Amino acid sequence: MSTTIELSESRKALLATTGNTIVLGGPGSGKTTIALLKANQEIRSGVLKPGQRILFLSFARATVARVAQHAESLISKKDFSSLEINTYHGFTWNLLRSHGYLMRDGRTINLLPPPEAAARLSTFKTPDDRLNEKRRLFVEEGLLHFDLFAEKAATLLTRSHSLRQIICDTYPIMILDEFQDTNQDEWSLIRSIGQWSRVLALADAEQRIYEFRGADPKRISEFIADFQPSTFDFGSENHRSNGTDIGTFGNDLLTQANIGKKYSNVVIESYGFYRGRSHLFPLKVAVLKSLQRLIKNGGSEWSIAILVPTKQLMLQASDYLTADTDGLPSLNHDVALDTEAPSLAAVLIASLLEGGPTPAAIAQRLIRDLCVHIRGRKGAKLPNQAELDLVDALDGYLNSGTIKGPKKKRTVEAIQAVAQARFDFRLFGDPGVDWLAVRDLLDSSGIDVLQQVATDAKYLRLLHKGAALRSRLNELWRSAGTYTGAEVAVRDALVQEHFSASLKDWKGIHVMTIHKSKGKEFSEVIVYEGSHQGRILRGNATEREGAQALLALRVAVTRAMKRATILTPSNDRCPFL
């Protein structure tokens, strides 16, 4: 049954509202809790008809999982089935998967997974060209890119009055988490559904760190103008880190009132150069001190987040934490890794596991998969010219059987050697053993692009997909005594990750970029910026980029429940500190 919670008069007033509503408040102000209590009240009041549900949408799968867990403590098991909690991506994909054929003259649509999308878009250099190609892929090939989910869903509901009515009748009440981060397409979708459904928006203008994907400072005022909502502002109320001055520091950051001010629960440490030691030495020292504090205070329910500004610094930090060096121990941790490189590497290795009727057939398939890996492994970042030249040469080799240039010829010869070794290789039927054996063929090839595949595949452990992949491969081997179908099975297993909202255990040590920390919370947070690369505020940042960096730092610090530590180089301190 739902938990009894003491409510202020303003929160009681919110529960009594019957129209559109917007709830404003800073990190940890209890916006999600009051929204779930509101949902519980609506469900228990009997306002929903049979088959109707309240829809709760947020951006991150981790947030959705945490909200679902929180909801279970506030809403009875019987009433919980009347609440649907999903990501914006998950909701729009379900809509498009069922009804997207209406936009393609009855033809079906298929998902274009991000790793393969990155490969497809690698030759388009400008954002407009990439967007036009995404739209072409949908219209001509029926392949839907993640970035078009909201756009196509909004178009679908705008064009189909009857479908919009069905959706609104199914979800007469919508709760929109992190509303300030919605882009124009998501806003169009919300406006379409909001014509007939009641909307409760949860927002914090000072957590708007996604302007790069279309979040607009005007979004909250647009909502107020369009929906005429009852407005509730919980301001700087703080329940996440209650009893600390973490929230105070976060709010002071916005006006730079933090400069020169001392805080009990936010510590700023300047680090210098340590001769003979890694520049990440002070970071690991800070993590060990944090561990010591949390363990000393008792219990195993602790978590530490190491937040850095860039993906490159994230991987460097992960490698250094893993290493037993500089007189410091190795530390087990998780990394919030981008999926493109390890996913494409996994598909290539699975394809090698499948093999082929001849070494030539295996080599041909390996070249095709290698081209996809080179094009897409960097995600949104385009391959360099040398990589594109190699891909063009390999594509040409598949058509003509000839290739120019000694280095490119050595690459083809190495591919042929790997293919021959795979053809001669005796599989054991143990997916773990066979996978490593095939990966080692690539690693020992002596060719950079093949060794890169092996390296990228090692990061699969950080995606926690090893068990799922082994299970799929085991099924194939048991049913046929081969790995035929492995490529498709591995691709499907990795695609499911993008829609999974399974509850992640955030205990232990976690390394991620500052942007990835949005919507999460940890016992302690350590924010680390590098002395040259990986700065919180880049040296050539525009005024707008500076404002976004400041908001991002506030988000990072306020993920902490007990303590936040910020490490900045002593010879070039972050100007926000």
Coordinates of C-alpha atoms in Angstrom, one line a residue, residues 1 10 77 118 123 212 221 236 263 298 304 308 321 326 343 346 365 383 393 396 473 484 492 494 514 522 566:
M1 CA 0.0 0.0 0.0
S10 CA 1.2 23.7 -1.4
K77 CA 0.2 -3.4 -6.2
A118 CA 26.6 5.8 -37.0
T123 CA 30.1 10.3 -44.8
F212 CA 22.8 20.6 -28.0
S221 CA 7.0 29.6 -20.8
S236 CA 15.2 25.2 -3.5
Y263 CA 30.8 24.6 2.4
G298 CA 28.7 1.6 8.1
I304 CA 30.3 6.8 -5.6
V308 CA 34.2 13.9 -15.9
L321 CA 41.1 2.8 -11.7
D326 CA 51.4 4.4 -8.6
S343 CA 28.4 -3.2 -30.2
A346 CA 30.5 -7.7 -31.1
R365 CA 32.0 -11.0 -44.9
P383 CA 35.8 8.9 -39.1
A393 CA 39.6 1.0 -50.8
G396 CA 36.5 -1.2 -54.1
L473 CA 25.0 -18.1 -28.5
T484 CA 24.6 -19.9 -37.6
D492 CA 19.0 -8.1 -31.4
L494 CA 22.3 -5.3 -28.1
I514 CA 28.6 14.7 -16.4
F522 CA 24.8 8.7 -5.4
I566 CA 35.5 18.8 -7.1

